[in-house]
PDB file of C-alpha atoms in Angstrom:
ATOM      1  CA  MET A   1      -6.206 -17.935  -6.649  1.00 78.00           C
ATOM      2  CA  LYS A   2      -7.080 -14.832  -4.647  1.00 93.00           C
ATOM      3  CA  PRO A   3      -5.197 -14.370  -1.364  1.00 96.00           C
ATOM      4  CA  VAL A   4      -6.900 -13.523   1.911  1.00 98.00           C
ATOM      5  CA  VAL A   5      -5.785 -10.176   3.318  1.00 98.00           C
ATOM      6  CA  PHE A   6      -6.083  -9.713   7.091  1.00 98.00           C
ATOM      7  CA  ILE A   7      -6.315  -6.247   8.641  1.00 98.00           C
ATOM      8  CA  HIS A   8      -5.897  -6.158  12.416  1.00 98.00           C
ATOM      9  CA  GLY A   9      -7.658  -3.882  14.858  1.00 97.00           C
ATOM     10  CA  PHE A  10      -6.592  -1.166  17.281  1.00 96.00           C
ATOM     11  CA  LEU A  11      -3.455  -2.221  19.204  1.00 98.00           C
ATOM     12  CA  GLY A  12      -3.247  -5.349  17.061  1.00 98.00           C
ATOM     13  CA  GLY A  13      -0.742  -6.717  14.588  1.00 98.00           C
ATOM     14  CA  SER A  14      -0.125  -9.354  11.959  1.00 98.00           C
ATOM     15  CA  GLN A  15       1.196 -11.877  14.485  1.00 97.00           C
ATOM     16  CA  GLN A  16      -2.293 -12.300  15.923  1.00 97.00           C
ATOM     17  CA  TRP A  17      -3.341 -14.170  12.766  1.00 98.00           C
ATOM     18  CA  GLN A  18      -0.894 -17.086  12.992  1.00 97.00           C
ATOM     19  CA  SER A  19      -3.610 -19.713  13.459  1.00 97.00           C
ATOM     20  CA  GLN A  20      -5.551 -18.340  10.502  1.00 97.00           C
ATOM     21  CA  ALA A  21      -2.433 -18.199   8.322  1.00 97.00           C
ATOM     22  CA  GLU A  22      -1.849 -21.897   8.958  1.00 96.00           C
ATOM     23  CA  ALA A  23      -5.489 -22.907   8.470  1.00 95.00           C
ATOM     24  CA  LEU A  24      -5.830 -20.976   5.188  1.00 95.00           C
ATOM     25  CA  LYS A  25      -2.333 -21.553   3.837  1.00 94.00           C
ATOM     26  CA  ASP A  26      -3.671 -23.186   0.677  1.00 94.00           C
ATOM     27  CA  LEU A  27      -5.433 -19.948  -0.204  1.00 92.00           C
ATOM     28  CA  GLY A  28      -2.518 -17.718   0.622  1.00 94.00           C
ATOM     29  CA  VAL A  29      -2.636 -15.286   3.531  1.00 97.00           C
ATOM     30  CA  ILE A  30      -1.312 -11.747   3.713  1.00 98.00           C
ATOM     31  CA  ALA A  31      -1.435 -10.200   7.176  1.00 98.00           C
ATOM     32  CA  LEU A  32      -0.500  -6.529   7.209  1.00 98.00           C
ATOM     33  CA  ASP A  33       0.677  -4.328  10.069  1.00 98.00           C
ATOM     34  CA  LEU A  34      -0.842  -0.865   9.859  1.00 98.00           C
ATOM     35  CA  PRO A  35       1.517   2.096  10.404  1.00 98.00           C
ATOM     36  CA  GLY A  36       2.197   2.572  14.107  1.00 98.00           C
ATOM     37  CA  PHE A  37       1.132  -0.965  15.044  1.00 98.00           C
ATOM     38  CA  GLY A  38       2.721  -4.410  15.361  1.00 98.00           C
ATOM     39  CA  GLU A  39       5.784  -4.899  13.186  1.00 98.00           C
ATOM     40  CA  ASN A  40       5.258  -1.405  11.751  1.00 98.00           C
ATOM     41  CA  ALA A  41       5.215   0.272  15.155  1.00 98.00           C
ATOM     42  CA  LYS A  42       8.172   2.453  14.134  1.00 97.00           C
ATOM     43  CA  LEU A  43       6.246   3.966  11.232  1.00 97.00           C
ATOM     44  CA  ALA A  44       4.391   7.201  11.829  1.00 97.00           C
ATOM     45  CA  PRO A  45       0.755   6.393  12.633  1.00 96.00           C
ATOM     46  CA  LEU A  46      -2.092   7.759  10.552  1.00 97.00           C
ATOM     47  CA  ASP A  47      -4.985   9.670  12.052  1.00 91.00           C
ATOM     48  CA  SER A  48      -7.914   8.720   9.815  1.00 97.00           C
ATOM     49  CA  ILE A  49      -9.593   5.532   8.625  1.00 98.00           C
ATOM     50  CA  PRO A  50      -9.469   6.644   4.947  1.00 98.00           C
ATOM     51  CA  ALA A  51      -5.709   7.150   5.308  1.00 98.00           C
ATOM     52  CA  TYR A  52      -5.270   3.599   6.619  1.00 98.00           C
ATOM     53  CA  ALA A  53      -7.397   2.298   3.732  1.00 98.00           C
ATOM     54  CA  LYS A  54      -5.321   4.175   1.159  1.00 98.00           C
ATOM     55  CA  TRP A  55      -2.099   2.903   2.747  1.00 98.00           C
ATOM     56  CA  THR A  56      -3.396  -0.688   2.625  1.00 98.00           C
ATOM     57  CA  LEU A  57      -4.379  -0.468  -1.048  1.00 98.00           C
ATOM     58  CA  ASN A  58      -0.980   0.987  -1.919  1.00 98.00           C
ATOM     59  CA  GLU A  59       0.806  -1.771  -0.007  1.00 98.00           C
ATOM     60  CA  LEU A  60      -1.140  -4.471  -1.821  1.00 98.00           C
ATOM     61  CA  SER A  61      -0.482  -2.837  -5.184  1.00 98.00           C
ATOM     62  CA  ALA A  62       3.229  -2.741  -4.363  1.00 98.00           C
ATOM     63  CA  LEU A  63       3.033  -6.494  -3.719  1.00 96.00           C
ATOM     64  CA  GLY A  64       1.395  -6.977  -7.116  1.00 96.00           C
ATOM     65  CA  ILE A  65      -1.939  -7.965  -5.585  1.00 96.00           C
ATOM     66  CA  GLU A  66      -4.869  -6.336  -7.341  1.00 96.00           C
ATOM     67  CA  ARG A  67      -7.798  -8.584  -6.326  1.00 97.00           C
ATOM     68  CA  PHE A  68      -8.202 -10.345  -3.018  1.00 98.00           C
ATOM     69  CA  HIS A  69     -10.486 -11.539  -0.244  1.00 98.00           C
ATOM     70  CA  LEU A  70     -10.517  -9.180   2.725  1.00 98.00           C
ATOM     71  CA  ILE A  71     -11.115  -9.526   6.461  1.00 98.00           C
ATOM     72  CA  GLY A  72     -11.013  -6.680   8.961  1.00 98.00           C
ATOM     73  CA  HIS A  73     -11.207  -6.921  12.738  1.00 98.00           C
ATOM     74  CA  SER A  74     -12.404  -4.079  14.985  1.00 97.00           C
ATOM     75  CA  MET A  75     -10.737  -0.871  13.742  1.00 97.00           C
ATOM     76  CA  GLY A  76      -9.528  -2.972  10.828  1.00 98.00           C
ATOM     77  CA  GLY A  77     -13.183  -3.611  10.019  1.00 98.00           C
ATOM     78  CA  MET A  78     -13.598   0.122   9.542  1.00 98.00           C
ATOM     79  CA  VAL A  79     -10.555   0.178   7.279  1.00 98.00           C
ATOM     80  CA  VAL A  80     -11.894  -2.611   5.064  1.00 98.00           C
ATOM     81  CA  GLN A  81     -15.298  -0.939   4.795  1.00 98.00           C
ATOM     82  CA  GLU A  82     -13.480   2.139   3.523  1.00 98.00           C
ATOM     83  CA  ILE A  83     -11.516  -0.010   1.066  1.00 98.00           C
ATOM     84  CA  VAL A  84     -14.699  -1.551  -0.341  1.00 98.00           C
ATOM     85  CA  ALA A  85     -16.298   1.887  -0.603  1.00 97.00           C
ATOM     86  CA  HIS A  86     -13.436   3.219  -2.727  1.00 96.00           C
ATOM     87  CA  ALA A  87     -12.139   0.149  -4.568  1.00 98.00           C
ATOM     88  CA  PRO A  88     -14.971  -2.419  -4.690  1.00 98.00           C
ATOM     89  CA  GLU A  89     -13.585  -3.955  -7.872  1.00 98.00           C
ATOM     90  CA  ARG A  90     -10.542  -5.192  -5.956  1.00 98.00           C
ATOM     91  CA  VAL A  91     -12.392  -7.107  -3.196  1.00 98.00           C
ATOM     92  CA  ASP A  92     -13.865 -10.501  -4.047  1.00 98.00           C
ATOM     93  CA  ARG A  93     -15.284 -11.476  -0.626  1.00 98.00           C
ATOM     94  CA  LEU A  94     -15.473  -9.496   2.584  1.00 98.00           C
ATOM     95  CA  VAL A  95     -15.488 -10.476   6.263  1.00 98.00           C
ATOM     96  CA  LEU A  96     -16.447  -7.864   8.862  1.00 98.00           C
ATOM     97  CA  TYR A  97     -15.386  -9.281  12.208  1.00 98.00           C
ATOM     98  CA  GLY A  98     -16.011  -7.765  15.635  1.00 97.00           C
ATOM     99  CA  THR A  99     -16.605  -4.364  14.111  1.00 97.00           C
ATOM    100  CA  GLY A 100     -19.266  -1.802  13.271  1.00 96.00           C
ATOM    101  CA  ALA A 101     -20.181   1.025  10.952  1.00 95.00           C
ATOM    102  CA  THR A 102     -19.436   3.844  13.399  1.00 93.00           C
ATOM    103  CA  GLY A 103     -16.302   4.760  15.271  1.00 86.00           C
ATOM    104  CA  VAL A 104     -18.110   6.214  18.279  1.00 82.00           C
ATOM    105  CA  LEU A 105     -19.478   3.096  19.935  1.00 75.00           C
ATOM    106  CA  PRO A 106     -22.461   3.199  22.262  1.00 75.00           C
ATOM    107  CA  GLY A 107     -21.946   0.422  24.791  1.00 74.00           C
ATOM    108  CA  ARG A 108     -18.145   0.227  24.417  1.00 80.00           C
ATOM    109  CA  PHE A 109     -16.394  -0.784  27.638  1.00 81.00           C
ATOM    110  CA  GLU A 110     -15.384   2.890  27.915  1.00 86.00           C
ATOM    111  CA  THR A 111     -15.695   5.965  25.697  1.00 87.00           C
ATOM    112  CA  ILE A 112     -12.946   6.876  23.261  1.00 88.00           C
ATOM    113  CA  ASP A 113     -12.318  10.130  25.123  1.00 89.00           C
ATOM    114  CA  THR A 114     -11.887   8.133  28.340  1.00 91.00           C
ATOM    115  CA  SER A 115      -9.412   5.831  26.601  1.00 91.00           C
ATOM    116  CA  LYS A 116      -7.434   8.846  25.371  1.00 94.00           C
ATOM    117  CA  GLN A 117      -7.261  10.439  28.799  1.00 95.00           C
ATOM    118  CA  ARG A 118      -6.311   7.194  30.504  1.00 95.00           C
ATOM    119  CA  ALA A 119      -3.605   6.557  27.887  1.00 95.00           C
ATOM    120  CA  LYS A 120      -2.049   9.949  28.606  1.00 97.00           C
ATOM    121  CA  THR A 121      -2.205   9.334  32.347  1.00 97.00           C
ATOM    122  CA  ASP A 122      -1.160   5.674  32.478  1.00 97.00           C
ATOM    123  CA  GLY A 123       1.265   5.537  29.540  1.00 97.00           C
ATOM    124  CA  PRO A 124       1.204   3.323  26.434  1.00 97.00           C
ATOM    125  CA  GLN A 125       2.289  -0.001  27.920  1.00 97.00           C
ATOM    126  CA  THR A 126      -0.187   0.013  30.796  1.00 97.00           C
ATOM    127  CA  THR A 127      -2.903   1.137  28.384  1.00 95.00           C
ATOM    128  CA  ALA A 128      -2.028  -1.596  25.908  1.00 96.00           C
ATOM    129  CA  ARG A 129      -2.240  -4.343  28.518  1.00 97.00           C
ATOM    130  CA  ARG A 130      -5.440  -2.981  30.046  1.00 94.00           C
ATOM    131  CA  ILE A 131      -7.284  -2.725  26.736  1.00 94.00           C
ATOM    132  CA  ALA A 132      -5.988  -6.076  25.467  1.00 97.00           C
ATOM    133  CA  ALA A 133      -7.558  -7.743  28.517  1.00 97.00           C
ATOM    134  CA  THR A 134     -11.017  -6.520  27.480  1.00 95.00           C
ATOM    135  CA  TRP A 135     -10.774  -8.575  24.273  1.00 97.00           C
ATOM    136  CA  PHE A 136     -11.087 -11.890  26.139  1.00 98.00           C
ATOM    137  CA  LEU A 137     -13.915 -13.499  28.039  1.00 97.00           C
ATOM    138  CA  GLU A 138     -11.456 -14.437  30.799  1.00 97.00           C
ATOM    139  CA  TRP A 139      -9.593 -11.117  30.730  1.00 97.00           C
ATOM    140  CA  GLU A 140      -5.903 -11.503  31.718  1.00 97.00           C
ATOM    141  CA  GLU A 141      -6.407 -15.198  32.455  1.00 98.00           C
ATOM    142  CA  ALA A 142      -7.065 -16.018  28.793  1.00 98.00           C
ATOM    143  CA  GLU A 143      -4.482 -18.263  27.168  1.00 96.00           C
ATOM    144  CA  ALA A 144      -3.730 -15.827  24.353  1.00 97.00           C
ATOM    145  CA  TYR A 145      -3.727 -12.680  26.476  1.00 98.00           C
ATOM    146  CA  GLU A 146       0.030 -12.333  27.028  1.00 98.00           C
ATOM    147  CA  GLU A 147       0.767 -12.759  23.333  1.00 97.00           C
ATOM    148  CA  CYS A 148      -1.757 -10.074  22.407  1.00 97.00           C
ATOM    149  CA  ALA A 149      -0.581  -7.764  25.168  1.00 98.00           C
ATOM    150  CA  ALA A 150       2.995  -8.051  23.912  1.00 98.00           C
ATOM    151  CA  ILE A 151       1.892  -7.000  20.412  1.00 98.00           C
ATOM    152  CA  ALA A 152      -0.169  -4.136  21.819  1.00 98.00           C
ATOM    153  CA  GLU A 153       2.760  -2.916  23.933  1.00 98.00           C
ATOM    154  CA  LYS A 154       4.725  -2.133  20.773  1.00 98.00           C
ATOM    155  CA  CYS A 155       2.493   0.887  20.142  1.00 97.00           C
ATOM    156  CA  SER A 156       3.635   4.341  21.154  1.00 98.00           C
ATOM    157  CA  LEU A 157       1.376   6.840  22.873  1.00 97.00           C
ATOM    158  CA  GLN A 158       1.232   8.731  19.575  1.00 98.00           C
ATOM    159  CA  ALA A 159      -0.070   5.625  17.771  1.00 98.00           C
ATOM    160  CA  ILE A 160      -2.666   4.957  20.474  1.00 97.00           C
ATOM    161  CA  LEU A 161      -4.011   8.507  20.341  1.00 97.00           C
ATOM    162  CA  ALA A 162      -3.964   8.587  16.535  1.00 97.00           C
ATOM    163  CA  GLY A 163      -5.875   5.311  16.320  1.00 96.00           C
ATOM    164  CA  LEU A 164      -8.488   6.511  18.795  1.00 95.00           C
ATOM    165  CA  ASP A 165      -8.887   9.775  16.867  1.00 95.00           C
ATOM    166  CA  ALA A 166      -9.250   7.864  13.593  1.00 96.00           C
ATOM    167  CA  MET A 167     -12.058   5.748  15.017  1.00 94.00           C
ATOM    168  CA  ARG A 168     -13.810   8.656  16.732  1.00 92.00           C
ATOM    169  CA  ASP A 169     -13.994  10.680  13.519  1.00 93.00           C
ATOM    170  CA  TRP A 170     -15.216   7.897  11.208  1.00 96.00           C
ATOM    171  CA  SER A 171     -18.616   6.652  10.132  1.00 96.00           C
ATOM    172  CA  GLY A 172     -19.431   4.240   7.333  1.00 96.00           C
ATOM    173  CA  THR A 173     -23.169   4.025   7.849  1.00 95.00           C
ATOM    174  CA  LYS A 174     -24.072   5.802   4.604  1.00 95.00           C
ATOM    175  CA  SER A 175     -21.932   3.404   2.567  1.00 96.00           C
ATOM    176  CA  LEU A 176     -23.409   0.138   3.870  1.00 97.00           C
ATOM    177  CA  LYS A 177     -26.278   0.089   1.379  1.00 96.00           C
ATOM    178  CA  ASN A 178     -23.762   0.381  -1.473  1.00 97.00           C
ATOM    179  CA  ILE A 179     -21.730  -2.704  -0.532  1.00 98.00           C
ATOM    180  CA  GLU A 180     -22.354  -5.351  -3.182  1.00 97.00           C
ATOM    181  CA  THR A 181     -19.412  -7.567  -2.259  1.00 98.00           C
ATOM    182  CA  ARG A 182     -20.402 -10.932  -0.816  1.00 98.00           C
ATOM    183  CA  THR A 183     -20.083 -10.365   2.937  1.00 98.00           C
ATOM    184  CA  LEU A 184     -19.856 -12.403   6.129  1.00 98.00           C
ATOM    185  CA  VAL A 185     -20.328 -10.696   9.506  1.00 98.00           C
ATOM    186  CA  ILE A 186     -18.722 -12.452  12.507  1.00 98.00           C
ATOM    187  CA  TRP A 187     -19.347 -11.539  16.145  1.00 98.00           C
ATOM    188  CA  GLY A 188     -18.489 -13.027  19.519  1.00 98.00           C
ATOM    189  CA  ASP A 189     -21.627 -12.959  21.653  1.00 97.00           C
ATOM    190  CA  CYS A 190     -19.812 -11.521  24.695  1.00 97.00           C
ATOM    191  CA  ASP A 191     -17.950  -8.772  22.838  1.00 96.00           C
ATOM    192  CA  ARG A 192     -17.417  -5.839  25.233  1.00 92.00           C
ATOM    193  CA  THR A 193     -16.326  -3.431  22.495  1.00 89.00           C
ATOM    194  CA  TYR A 194     -18.980  -3.874  19.809  1.00 90.00           C
ATOM    195  CA  PRO A 195     -22.455  -4.600  21.185  1.00 90.00           C
ATOM    196  CA  TRP A 196     -25.038  -6.534  19.197  1.00 94.00           C
ATOM    197  CA  GLY A 197     -26.620  -3.398  17.751  1.00 92.00           C
ATOM    198  CA  GLN A 198     -23.459  -2.618  15.795  1.00 92.00           C
ATOM    199  CA  THR A 199     -23.297  -6.131  14.395  1.00 96.00           C
ATOM    200  CA  GLU A 200     -26.989  -6.224  13.592  1.00 97.00           C
ATOM    201  CA  ARG A 201     -26.708  -2.986  11.604  1.00 96.00           C
ATOM    202  CA  LEU A 202     -23.973  -4.464   9.405  1.00 98.00           C
ATOM    203  CA  TRP A 203     -25.909  -7.680   8.874  1.00 98.00           C
ATOM    204  CA  GLN A 204     -29.215  -5.988   8.092  1.00 98.00           C
ATOM    205  CA  SER A 205     -27.828  -3.116   6.001  1.00 98.00           C
ATOM    206  CA  ILE A 206     -25.523  -5.001   3.624  1.00 98.00           C
ATOM    207  CA  SER A 207     -27.537  -6.767   0.961  1.00 97.00           C
ATOM    208  CA  GLY A 208     -27.254 -10.550   1.219  1.00 97.00           C
ATOM    209  CA  ALA A 209     -24.820 -10.489   4.151  1.00 98.00           C
ATOM    210  CA  ASN A 210     -24.420 -13.685   6.157  1.00 98.00           C
ATOM    211  CA  LEU A 211     -24.048 -13.711   9.935  1.00 98.00           C
ATOM    212  CA  SER A 212     -22.073 -16.003  12.227  1.00 98.00           C
ATOM    213  CA  VAL A 213     -22.285 -15.571  15.997  1.00 98.00           C
ATOM    214  CA  ILE A 214     -19.612 -17.420  17.966  1.00 98.00           C
ATOM    215  CA  PRO A 215     -20.768 -18.328  21.489  1.00 97.00           C
ATOM    216  CA  ASP A 216     -18.864 -17.669  24.707  1.00 97.00           C
ATOM    217  CA  CYS A 217     -16.339 -15.348  23.090  1.00 97.00           C
ATOM    218  CA  ALA A 218     -15.485 -11.708  23.553  1.00 98.00           C
ATOM    219  CA  HIS A 219     -13.673  -9.442  21.087  1.00 97.00           C
ATOM    220  CA  ALA A 220     -10.953 -11.922  20.077  1.00 98.00           C
ATOM    221  CA  ALA A 221     -12.992 -14.923  18.964  1.00 98.00           C
ATOM    222  CA  HIS A 222     -10.272 -15.880  16.457  1.00 98.00           C
ATOM    223  CA  LEU A 223      -7.992 -16.553  19.438  1.00 98.00           C
ATOM    224  CA  GLU A 224     -10.568 -17.873  21.901  1.00 98.00           C
ATOM    225  CA  LYS A 225     -12.134 -20.411  19.515  1.00 98.00           C
ATOM    226  CA  PRO A 226      -9.720 -20.620  16.575  1.00 98.00           C
ATOM    227  CA  VAL A 227     -10.909 -23.988  15.222  1.00 97.00           C
ATOM    228  CA  LEU A 228     -14.489 -22.786  14.824  1.00 98.00           C
ATOM    229  CA  PHE A 229     -13.404 -19.389  13.561  1.00 98.00           C
ATOM    230  CA  ASN A 230     -11.046 -20.878  10.982  1.00 98.00           C
ATOM    231  CA  ARG A 231     -13.716 -23.268   9.731  1.00 97.00           C
ATOM    232  CA  LEU A 232     -16.071 -20.339   9.155  1.00 98.00           C
ATOM    233  CA  LEU A 233     -13.442 -18.539   7.092  1.00 98.00           C
ATOM    234  CA  SER A 234     -12.471 -21.627   5.121  1.00 96.00           C
ATOM    235  CA  ASP A 235     -16.087 -22.364   4.209  1.00 97.00           C
ATOM    236  CA  PHE A 236     -16.766 -18.757   3.246  1.00 97.00           C
ATOM    237  CA  PHE A 237     -13.686 -18.243   1.107  1.00 96.00           C
ATOM    238  CA  THR A 238     -13.820 -21.606  -0.668  1.00 92.00           C
ATOM    239  CA  ASP A 239     -17.579 -22.023  -1.198  1.00 81.00           C
TER     240      ASP A 239
END
């Protein structure tokens, strides 16, 4: 049985996947914390998407896991695209969730350079809480907001700036046509970070990719509508 490996996004962490870990427990779930984030906030952050991909592959090898299903959210979606580009033989099925093929995002709630400047001015905790609010349709009033904000607040300013630099300098557009792994693209239809054009490019560029659009959700559909989200994953990974 191949486990499902979850890679969180910018300012995220493994604890965000608790509902998915329970729903997919029969498959086996491995939720990693990238260096500088979540439970690995004390580790030195990396400053490129390929570096995060290499770190992830090494971690899985150290756990004795050579083949797996893979899901990446937001920045984590960039990381998993890089993993598939360099080690396609290790990924059985792929989910690209709330993500895109470019790090510089037209239509993002603010530019990456603006996020960097505001992080330096406001500090990491204020930045973490402000950005975490954009993930939800109801902003700070969302039920899961405080939990996500607490995870985001673990990040240092160094980790925030490194993550933003990693996204800004990355593009996976040229690799999309080479992805042969069976792929599901998931998007919340009110996502403020990744507009439809980013999602459409993934769906149309990856041969045979399936698309699921979750209504009335922003960037954290797995927390806003977990029952629907978990059913999509279960069907995809067990079909």
